[in-house]
């Protein structure tokens, strides 16, 4: 009997019923069947979110719950709630996060990406220099068209650390194509330490930079991250009770201060 049940679940692709049915309380047939089906639906949902999170390739899991929005300056038409409920994603708008090192850009970008996965959206996370390296490799050795098609399947593309590493002309052009293909099709979150005026230094081509920035900022919310580095604050709070020489050393090592 149990074997037959297992076979029936397998044939019907019910992956979670076998684990759930024995432990479910039985009051009446309708409630029991509903509880078992709910367990199946919940199991599928959890697996789907796990798959989306894995495919997004976040460097770390960060959440909105442990994010302090205090350092974020919102532009008009944008708010904490608008980010948290992913209204920008539904409208295919971009979010550009600009600010000094350690001010929480990657944390917020990752947390929004994870929230999007939780709500069933396809997300891809890349550090910009890593994405450019992949694009260059696929351009040279094949597979570029397929990779770009795969990117087009996502609904949110996160480009972290724009401007940390400058790239060559072919890398800049390949990245431009990716951004261009996202334009009005899907949301992009970009984080950067550089003001738009300095983006020329990453791309080395004023015309290309202008075209890229133009596509990104049309339908975008530009957030400014203020204050001093969270990492540094954390380090200083840890050393404040120790020698002041150590504290001065930590401050001296941080170029942003
Ligand atoms: N507002 C915040 N609320 C909670 N944690 C924060 C906040 N800002 C930063 N952090 C924490 O501080 C650390 C550094 O933040 P994060 O990596 O997001 O900074 P960043 O702005 O991306 O820096 P960088 O420009 O160097 O990439 C992380 O561990 C992050 O979780
Ligand atoms: Mg970062």
XYZ file of N, CA and C in Angstrom, residues 32-252:
663
model
N -7.833 17.254 6.014
C -6.617 16.438 5.884
C -6.016 16.573 4.482
N -6.871 16.417 3.468
C -6.369 16.513 2.083
C -5.784 17.900 1.825
N -6.479 18.905 2.321
C -6.002 20.281 2.135
C -4.634 20.475 2.793
N -4.473 19.938 4.003
C -3.177 20.092 4.704
C -2.055 19.411 3.925
N -2.346 18.238 3.386
C -1.309 17.520 2.634
C -0.959 18.305 1.360
N -1.981 18.819 0.685
C -1.714 19.590 -0.541
C -0.970 20.892 -0.229
N -1.311 21.491 0.907
C -0.586 22.717 1.319
C 0.889 22.405 1.558
N 1.153 21.256 2.175
C 2.554 20.861 2.428
C 3.288 20.693 1.100
N 2.608 20.143 0.097
C 3.210 19.977 -1.229
C 3.521 21.356 -1.843
N 2.554 22.245 -1.762
C 2.754 23.589 -2.338
C 3.893 24.320 -1.633
N 3.939 24.216 -0.303
C 4.978 24.903 0.473
C 6.354 24.348 0.115
N 6.436 23.018 0.014
C 7.699 22.380 -0.353
C 8.190 22.864 -1.712
N 7.266 22.943 -2.668
C 7.650 23.408 -4.012
C 8.136 24.848 -3.994
N 7.427 25.676 -3.225
C 7.774 27.099 -3.130
C 9.184 27.260 -2.537
N 9.462 26.515 -1.462
C 10.772 26.617 -0.808
C 11.876 26.191 -1.777
N 11.631 25.107 -2.500
C 12.644 24.626 -3.446
C 12.876 25.649 -4.555
N 11.782 26.254 -5.015
C 11.902 27.237 -6.100
C 12.725 28.454 -5.629
N 12.451 28.929 -4.409
C 13.199 30.087 -3.902
C 14.674 29.729 -3.743
N 14.930 28.523 -3.241
C 16.325 28.090 -3.072
C 17.039 28.056 -4.424
N 16.325 27.574 -5.435
C 16.918 27.500 -6.784
C 17.201 28.905 -7.332
N 16.238 29.813 -7.127
C 16.421 31.192 -7.606
C 17.613 31.856 -6.910
N 17.733 31.610 -5.589
C 18.845 32.204 -4.826
C 20.177 31.644 -5.332
N 20.204 30.347 -5.611
C 21.448 29.720 -6.088
C 21.839 30.276 -7.459
N 20.826 30.419 -8.324
C 21.118 30.915 -9.679
C 21.558 32.378 -9.679
N 21.068 33.145 -8.686
C 21.417 34.575 -8.626
C 22.898 34.767 -8.312
N 23.493 33.810 -7.604
C 24.918 33.835 -7.230
C 25.300 35.059 -6.388
N 24.567 35.260 -5.309
C 24.941 36.338 -4.384
C 26.230 35.962 -3.664
N 27.119 36.947 -3.444
C 28.361 36.615 -2.727
C 28.093 36.235 -1.273
N 27.089 36.888 -0.676
C 26.663 36.557 0.696
C 25.170 36.809 0.766
N 24.541 36.168 1.741
C 23.113 36.458 1.897
C 22.975 37.608 2.890
N 22.362 38.682 2.424
C 22.087 39.829 3.289
C 20.582 40.077 3.249
N 20.050 40.595 4.345
C 18.596 40.774 4.363
C 18.210 42.232 4.627
N 16.985 42.537 4.241
C 16.467 43.887 4.485
C 16.217 44.098 5.972
N 15.926 43.001 6.682
C 15.618 43.119 8.116
C 16.813 43.668 8.895
N 18.052 43.236 8.506
C 19.176 43.779 9.269
C 19.852 44.962 8.576
N 19.082 45.646 7.740
C 19.651 46.839 7.094
C 19.126 48.104 7.763
N 20.066 49.007 8.085
C 19.694 50.284 8.683
C 19.693 51.334 7.563
N 18.528 51.895 7.251
C 18.391 52.808 6.104
C 18.889 54.231 6.384
N 19.346 54.459 7.593
C 19.719 55.825 7.969
C 20.708 56.512 7.002
N 21.756 55.798 6.502
C 22.696 56.498 5.619
C 22.194 56.752 4.195
N 20.976 56.273 3.880
C 20.514 56.374 2.490
C 19.699 57.645 2.266
N 20.120 58.438 1.277
C 19.354 59.632 0.912
C 18.527 59.283 -0.323
N 17.209 59.353 -0.174
C 16.314 58.967 -1.267
C 16.000 60.159 -2.165
N 15.912 59.907 -3.458
C 15.470 60.983 -4.347
C 13.939 61.069 -4.292
N 13.383 62.029 -4.998
C 11.916 62.129 -5.084
C 11.356 60.851 -5.691
N 10.145 60.510 -5.387
C 9.439 59.336 -5.947
C 10.052 58.001 -5.508
N 10.932 58.029 -4.525
C 11.512 56.769 -4.072
C 11.528 56.770 -2.544
N 11.272 55.637 -1.966
C 11.241 55.547 -0.504
C 11.673 54.146 -0.093
N 11.871 54.008 1.212
C 12.206 52.699 1.765
C 11.158 51.649 1.367
N 9.887 52.044 1.506
C 8.801 51.092 1.192
C 8.796 50.714 -0.271
N 9.051 51.702 -1.125
C 9.050 51.418 -2.569
C 10.136 50.411 -2.938
N 11.272 50.500 -2.226
C 12.337 49.512 -2.474
C 11.919 48.162 -1.922
N 11.443 48.181 -0.666
C 11.124 46.916 0.013
C 10.018 46.135 -0.687
N 9.032 46.867 -1.256
C 7.962 46.102 -1.927
C 8.265 45.875 -3.406
N 9.473 46.238 -3.809
C 9.980 45.973 -5.172
C 9.120 46.622 -6.261
N 8.518 47.771 -5.938
C 7.707 48.468 -6.946
C 8.557 48.822 -8.169
N 9.832 49.155 -7.943
C 10.721 49.513 -9.062
C 10.879 48.350 -10.041
N 10.874 47.130 -9.499
C 11.073 45.935 -10.327
C 9.861 45.715 -11.236
N 8.697 45.896 -10.648
C 7.466 45.724 -11.442
C 7.412 46.758 -12.561
N 7.973 47.966 -12.313
C 7.929 49.020 -13.335
C 9.171 49.020 -14.220
N 10.017 48.014 -14.034
C 11.274 47.883 -14.793
C 12.155 49.131 -14.678
N 12.188 49.695 -13.468
C 13.039 50.864 -13.232
C 14.362 50.408 -12.617
N 15.361 51.280 -12.759
C 16.687 50.958 -12.227
C 16.901 51.623 -10.864
N 17.845 51.083 -10.111
C 18.253 51.726 -8.858
C 19.768 51.881 -8.909
N 20.224 53.116 -8.816
C 21.668 53.369 -8.841
C 22.080 53.777 -7.431
N 23.066 53.076 -6.890
C 23.488 53.343 -5.514
C 24.899 53.918 -5.541
N 25.023 55.183 -5.161
C 26.331 55.833 -5.209
C 26.774 56.229 -3.803
N 28.035 55.984 -3.500
C 28.535 56.389 -2.183
C 29.913 55.823 -1.909
N 30.484 56.317 -0.816
C 31.852 55.912 -0.466
C 31.921 54.451 -0.034
N 33.136 53.964 0.143
C 33.320 52.549 0.528
C 32.670 52.256 1.887
N 32.129 51.067 1.967
C 31.612 50.567 3.242
C 30.327 51.202 3.728
N 29.599 51.886 2.840
C 28.386 52.583 3.297
C 27.122 51.746 3.096
N 27.273 50.494 2.664
C 26.116 49.588 2.643
C 25.454 49.372 1.293
N 26.138 49.734 0.214
C 25.540 49.598 -1.132
C 25.349 48.121 -1.503
N 26.411 47.339 -1.343
C 26.318 45.919 -1.711
C 25.303 45.199 -0.824
N 25.298 45.562 0.456
C 24.328 44.943 1.375
C 22.908 45.192 0.870
N 22.589 46.462 0.588
C 21.219 46.771 0.176
C 20.888 46.139 -1.183
N 21.850 46.196 -2.112
C 21.627 45.589 -3.434
C 21.356 44.093 -3.315
N 22.157 43.412 -2.495
C 22.003 41.968 -2.301
C 20.681 41.651 -1.600
N 20.358 42.459 -0.592
C 19.110 42.215 0.153
C 17.887 42.392 -0.755
N 17.934 43.391 -1.621
C 16.809 43.583 -2.554
C 16.735 42.423 -3.547
N 17.913 41.958 -3.980
C 17.960 40.806 -4.889
C 17.380 39.567 -4.226
N 17.739 39.346 -2.966
C 17.236 38.166 -2.242
C 15.720 38.265 -2.052
N 15.246 39.480 -1.775
C 13.794 39.675 -1.625
C 13.086 39.364 -2.955
N 13.718 39.785 -4.054
C 13.129 39.502 -5.380
C 13.057 37.986 -5.613
N 14.105 37.254 -5.231
C 14.083 35.787 -5.356
C 12.942 35.215 -4.523
N 12.807 35.735 -3.291
C 11.751 35.234 -2.411
C 10.373 35.441 -3.015
N 10.260 36.474 -3.848
C 8.954 36.720 -4.485
C 8.867 36.084 -5.871
N 9.836 35.217 -6.163
C 9.727 34.413 -7.385
C 10.380 34.988 -8.630
N 11.213 36.031 -8.487
C 11.842 36.641 -9.669
C 13.225 36.052 -9.940
N 13.574 36.017 -11.215
C 14.924 35.586 -11.623
C 15.877 36.763 -11.445
N 16.964 36.541 -10.739
C 17.922 37.611 -10.448
C 19.321 37.119 -10.816
N 20.177 38.016 -11.269
C 21.592 37.671 -11.464
C 22.437 38.751 -10.804
N 23.427 38.313 -10.028
C 24.326 39.252 -9.341
C 25.730 39.104 -9.926
N 26.354 40.226 -10.293
C 27.746 40.188 -10.768
C 28.520 41.363 -10.190
N 29.769 41.110 -9.840
C 30.681 42.242 -9.677
C 31.026 42.637 -11.109
N 31.033 43.945 -11.397
C 31.147 44.370 -12.793
C 32.403 43.812 -13.458
N 33.555 43.851 -12.748
C 34.781 43.390 -13.413
C 34.724 41.890 -13.707
N 33.976 41.143 -12.874
C 33.830 39.699 -13.144
C 32.920 39.470 -14.351
N 31.855 40.256 -14.438
C 30.959 40.130 -15.605
C 31.722 40.464 -16.889
N 32.512 41.537 -16.828
C 33.273 41.928 -18.029
C 34.249 40.812 -18.418
N 34.888 40.196 -17.436
C 35.824 39.093 -17.735
C 35.081 37.925 -18.405
N 33.876 37.614 -17.921
C 33.088 36.520 -18.519
C 32.726 36.888 -19.959
N 32.276 38.126 -20.138
C 31.870 38.556 -21.494
C 33.054 38.476 -22.459
N 34.220 38.916 -21.989
C 35.407 38.891 -22.859
C 35.797 37.456 -23.217
N 35.714 36.582 -22.213
C 36.076 35.185 -22.468
C 35.115 34.552 -23.468
N 33.834 34.819 -23.293
C 32.832 34.223 -24.195
C 32.945 34.835 -25.593
N 33.324 36.107 -25.640
C 33.506 36.779 -26.936
C 34.663 36.132 -27.700
N 35.744 35.824 -26.970
C 36.931 35.232 -27.623
C 36.741 33.762 -27.941
N 36.175 33.025 -26.992
C 36.163 31.560 -27.142
C 34.793 30.987 -27.475
N 33.796 31.828 -27.664
C 32.460 31.348 -28.038
C 31.515 31.297 -26.858
N 30.237 31.373 -27.166
C 29.198 31.261 -26.125
C 28.624 32.601 -25.702
N 29.057 33.696 -26.360
C 28.582 35.019 -25.940
C 27.073 35.169 -26.157
N 26.599 34.755 -27.342
C 25.170 34.936 -27.657
C 24.309 34.185 -26.645
N 24.738 32.965 -26.308
C 23.971 32.150 -25.371
C 23.960 32.777 -23.962
N 25.139 33.285 -23.574
C 25.236 33.921 -22.255
C 24.326 35.149 -22.190
N 24.322 35.931 -23.264
C 23.477 37.138 -23.275
C 21.994 36.778 -23.260
N 21.667 35.689 -23.942
C 20.265 35.223 -23.910
C 19.866 34.831 -22.494
N 20.811 34.179 -21.814
C 20.545 33.756 -20.437
C 20.313 34.985 -19.543
N 21.126 36.027 -19.747
C 20.946 37.255 -18.962
C 19.584 37.879 -19.242
N 19.132 37.722 -20.490
C 17.848 38.334 -20.851
C 16.663 37.640 -20.195
N 16.919 36.444 -19.655
C 15.839 35.737 -18.976
C 15.606 36.283 -17.558
N 16.600 37.020 -17.025
C 16.415 37.491 -15.654
C 15.573 38.768 -15.625
N 15.003 39.022 -14.449
C 14.151 40.213 -14.299
C 14.865 41.320 -13.539
N 15.926 40.933 -12.845
C 16.724 41.936 -12.117
C 18.196 41.575 -12.259
N 18.954 42.532 -12.790
C 20.398 42.338 -12.937
C 21.089 43.270 -11.944
N 21.960 42.713 -11.107
C 22.670 43.544 -10.127
C 24.128 43.656 -10.556
N 24.566 44.879 -10.784
C 25.952 45.121 -11.195
C 26.653 45.832 -10.048
N 27.472 45.091 -9.336
C 28.108 45.616 -8.127
C 29.517 46.132 -8.453
N 29.898 47.202 -7.770
C 31.266 47.742 -7.864
C 31.620 48.260 -9.243
N 30.746 49.037 -9.823
C 31.069 49.702 -11.087
C 32.163 50.725 -10.796
N 33.311 50.568 -11.442
C 34.355 51.566 -11.268
C 35.492 51.145 -10.364
N 35.396 49.992 -9.716
C 36.525 49.529 -8.896
C 37.718 49.226 -9.786
N 37.435 48.599 -10.942
C 38.508 48.222 -11.861
C 38.164 48.759 -13.253
N 39.029 49.589 -13.831
C 38.738 50.065 -15.196
C 38.944 48.943 -16.209
N 38.264 49.001 -17.366
C 38.487 47.936 -18.323
C 38.806 48.461 -19.705
N 39.229 47.548 -20.567
C 39.646 47.949 -21.904
C 38.439 48.202 -22.792
N 38.720 48.768 -23.945
C 37.666 49.159 -24.895
C 36.683 48.016 -25.206
N 37.219 46.801 -25.499
C 36.299 45.710 -25.869
C 35.404 45.333 -24.684
N 35.964 45.365 -23.457
C 35.176 45.069 -22.256
C 34.085 46.116 -22.068
N 34.444 47.374 -22.296
C 33.470 48.459 -22.136
C 32.329 48.288 -23.140
N 32.671 47.925 -24.360
C 31.632 47.762 -25.388
C 30.712 46.582 -25.077
N 31.320 45.497 -24.576
C 30.507 44.310 -24.238
C 29.553 44.622 -23.082
N 30.054 45.369 -22.101
C 29.195 45.739 -20.972
C 28.078 46.678 -21.435
N 28.438 47.584 -22.312
C 27.440 48.505 -22.851
C 26.296 47.735 -23.525
N 26.649 46.700 -24.284
C 25.611 45.896 -24.957
C 24.661 45.270 -23.947
N 25.228 44.746 -22.850
C 24.386 44.113 -21.825
C 23.417 45.142 -21.231
N 23.960 46.311 -20.866
C 23.110 47.357 -20.266
C 22.048 47.804 -21.263
N 22.469 47.917 -22.498
C 21.561 48.344 -23.549
C 20.401 47.356 -23.720
N 20.708 46.078 -23.607
C 19.660 45.059 -23.752
C 18.689 45.050 -22.558
N 19.148 45.600 -21.439
C 18.269 45.669 -20.268
C 17.316 46.856 -20.353
N 17.695 47.847 -21.148
C 16.966 49.115 -21.167
C 15.463 48.908 -21.410
N 14.661 49.325 -20.459
C 13.189 49.214 -20.483
C 12.682 47.767 -20.564
N 13.583 46.803 -20.399
C 13.170 45.386 -20.438
C 13.198 44.757 -19.050
N 14.194 45.167 -18.252
C 14.323 44.611 -16.902
C 15.042 45.643 -16.016
N 14.913 45.451 -14.701
C 15.550 46.393 -13.776
C 17.025 46.070 -13.598
N 17.799 47.120 -13.410
C 19.219 46.954 -13.105
C 19.507 47.720 -11.811
N 20.232 47.081 -10.906
C 20.749 47.796 -9.728
C 22.251 47.947 -9.956
N 22.744 49.171 -9.857
C 24.184 49.397 -10.009
C 24.722 50.014 -8.730
N 25.844 49.518 -8.238
C 26.492 50.187 -7.109
C 27.842 50.730 -7.579
N 28.191 51.902 -7.070
C 29.481 52.487 -7.469
C 29.994 53.472 -6.427
N 31.312 53.593 -6.382
C 31.954 54.600 -5.524
C 32.105 55.921 -6.265
N 31.873 55.863 -7.588
C 32.153 57.031 -8.416
C 30.886 57.793 -8.789
N 30.996 59.109 -8.801
C 29.926 59.955 -9.330
C 29.858 59.709 -10.830
N 28.710 59.987 -11.451
C 28.597 59.755 -12.898
C 29.706 60.472 -13.677
N 30.069 61.677 -13.198
C 31.075 62.480 -13.892
C 32.416 61.768 -14.008
N 32.651 60.777 -13.130
C 33.947 60.078 -13.157
C 33.880 58.757 -13.927
N 32.717 58.417 -14.446
C 32.573 57.108 -15.098
C 33.403 56.994 -16.370
N 33.759 58.167 -16.943
C 34.663 58.161 -18.113
C 35.943 57.400 -17.819
N 36.404 57.510 -16.555
C 37.673 56.885 -16.197
C 37.588 55.359 -16.233
N 36.375 54.800 -16.082
C 36.236 53.340 -16.132
C 36.171 52.884 -17.580
N 35.420 53.637 -18.383
C 35.160 53.173 -19.753
C 36.180 53.698 -20.753
N 36.849 54.775 -20.385
C 37.880 55.333 -21.256
C 37.330 55.862 -22.574
N 36.038 56.063 -22.671
C 35.447 56.528 -23.932
C 34.224 57.385 -23.572
N 34.342 58.679 -23.809
C 33.307 59.617 -23.361
C 31.962 59.338 -24.037
N 32.004 58.970 -25.307
C 30.750 58.749 -26.062
C 29.998 57.527 -25.505
N 30.765 56.457 -25.280
C 30.187 55.216 -24.749
C 29.649 55.431 -23.331
N 30.428 56.153 -22.512
C 30.011 56.416 -21.131
C 28.702 57.192 -21.122
N 28.629 58.220 -21.987
C 27.418 59.045 -22.021
C 26.214 58.197 -22.417
N 26.393 57.317 -23.409
C 25.278 56.471 -23.881
C 24.855 55.486 -22.793
N 25.841 54.953 -22.074
C 25.532 53.975 -21.017
C 24.803 54.646 -19.845
N 25.353 55.786 -19.397
C 24.736 56.498 -18.267
C 23.315 56.930 -18.647
N 23.153 57.380 -19.887
C 21.849 57.823 -20.368
C 20.808 56.705 -20.244
N 21.175 55.511 -20.657
C 20.246 54.356 -20.586
C 19.953 53.959 -19.140
N 21.014 54.034 -18.309
C 20.824 53.619 -16.911
C 19.959 54.604 -16.128
N 20.164 55.910 -16.356
C 19.473 56.883 -15.499
C 18.050 57.197 -15.952
N 17.738 56.894 -17.236
C 16.363 57.080 -17.676
C 15.534 56.014 -16.921
N 14.478 56.354 -16.259
C 13.685 55.455 -15.402
C 14.559 54.897 -14.256
N 15.298 55.764 -13.572
C 16.132 55.250 -12.463
C 15.933 56.069 -11.191
N 16.184 55.431 -10.075
C 16.206 56.110 -8.787
C 17.664 56.139 -8.352
N 18.200 57.338 -8.179
C 19.613 57.434 -7.790
C 19.691 57.694 -6.285
N 20.237 56.729 -5.560
C 20.325 56.812 -4.097
C 21.745 57.205 -3.696
N 21.851 58.131 -2.749
C 23.179 58.511 -2.251
C 23.396 57.879 -0.878
N 24.551 57.266 -0.696
C 24.889 56.629 0.578
C 25.884 57.517 1.297
N 25.494 57.972 2.466
C 26.304 58.970 3.167
C 26.956 58.359 4.419
N 27.747 59.170 5.058
C 28.360 58.750 6.325
C 29.672 58.035 6.117
N 30.195 57.524 7.216
C 31.490 56.847 7.108
C 31.301 55.337 7.024
N 32.375 54.677 6.607
C 32.324 53.238 6.374
C 31.834 52.461 7.594
N 30.876 51.586 7.352
C 30.356 50.695 8.383
C 31.471 49.792 8.905
N 32.304 49.337 7.936
C 33.406 48.431 8.313
C 34.341 49.152 9.285
N 34.661 50.423 8.918
C 35.589 51.194 9.730
C 34.995 51.472 11.115
N 33.705 51.845 11.120
C 33.034 52.126 12.388
C 33.092 50.903 13.303
N 32.862 49.748 12.668
C 32.874 48.478 13.396
C 34.261 48.221 13.968
N 35.275 48.438 13.103
C 36.660 48.205 13.522
C 37.018 49.149 14.665
N 36.592 50.417 14.529
C 36.939 51.403 15.557
C 36.245 51.116 16.878
N 35.005 50.661 16.796
C 34.311 50.363 18.056
C 35.015 49.215 18.769
N 35.632 48.319 17.966
C 36.348 47.192 18.550
C 37.674 47.603 19.172
N 38.267 48.699 18.653
C 39.590 49.076 19.156
C 39.539 50.289 20.098
N 38.330 50.868 20.238
C 38.259 52.114 20.994
C 38.789 51.981 22.422
N 38.623 50.795 22.976
C 39.098 50.642 24.348
C 40.583 50.293 24.398
N 41.161 50.011 23.186
C 42.583 49.675 23.182
C 43.409 50.960 22.982
N 44.649 50.823 22.558
C 45.495 52.008 22.492
C 45.059 52.976 21.409
N 45.224 54.267 21.639
C 44.824 55.264 20.655
C 45.712 55.174 19.416
N 46.941 54.629 19.567
C 47.831 54.474 18.415
C 47.179 53.522 17.408
N 46.624 52.426 17.919
C 45.953 51.453 17.059
C 44.796 52.115 16.316
N 44.037 52.913 17.039
C 42.884 53.608 16.452
C 43.351 54.519 15.315
N 44.441 55.282 15.561
C 44.967 56.179 14.518
C 45.410 55.386 13.297
N 45.998 54.202 13.541
C 46.456 53.367 12.419
C 45.283 52.938 11.542
N 44.190 52.538 12.185
C 43.019 52.088 11.424
C 42.491 53.235 10.575
N 42.415 54.437 11.173
C 41.908 55.597 10.441
C 42.834 55.923 9.264
N 44.142 55.882 9.507
C 45.110 56.223 8.455
C 45.026 55.268 7.274
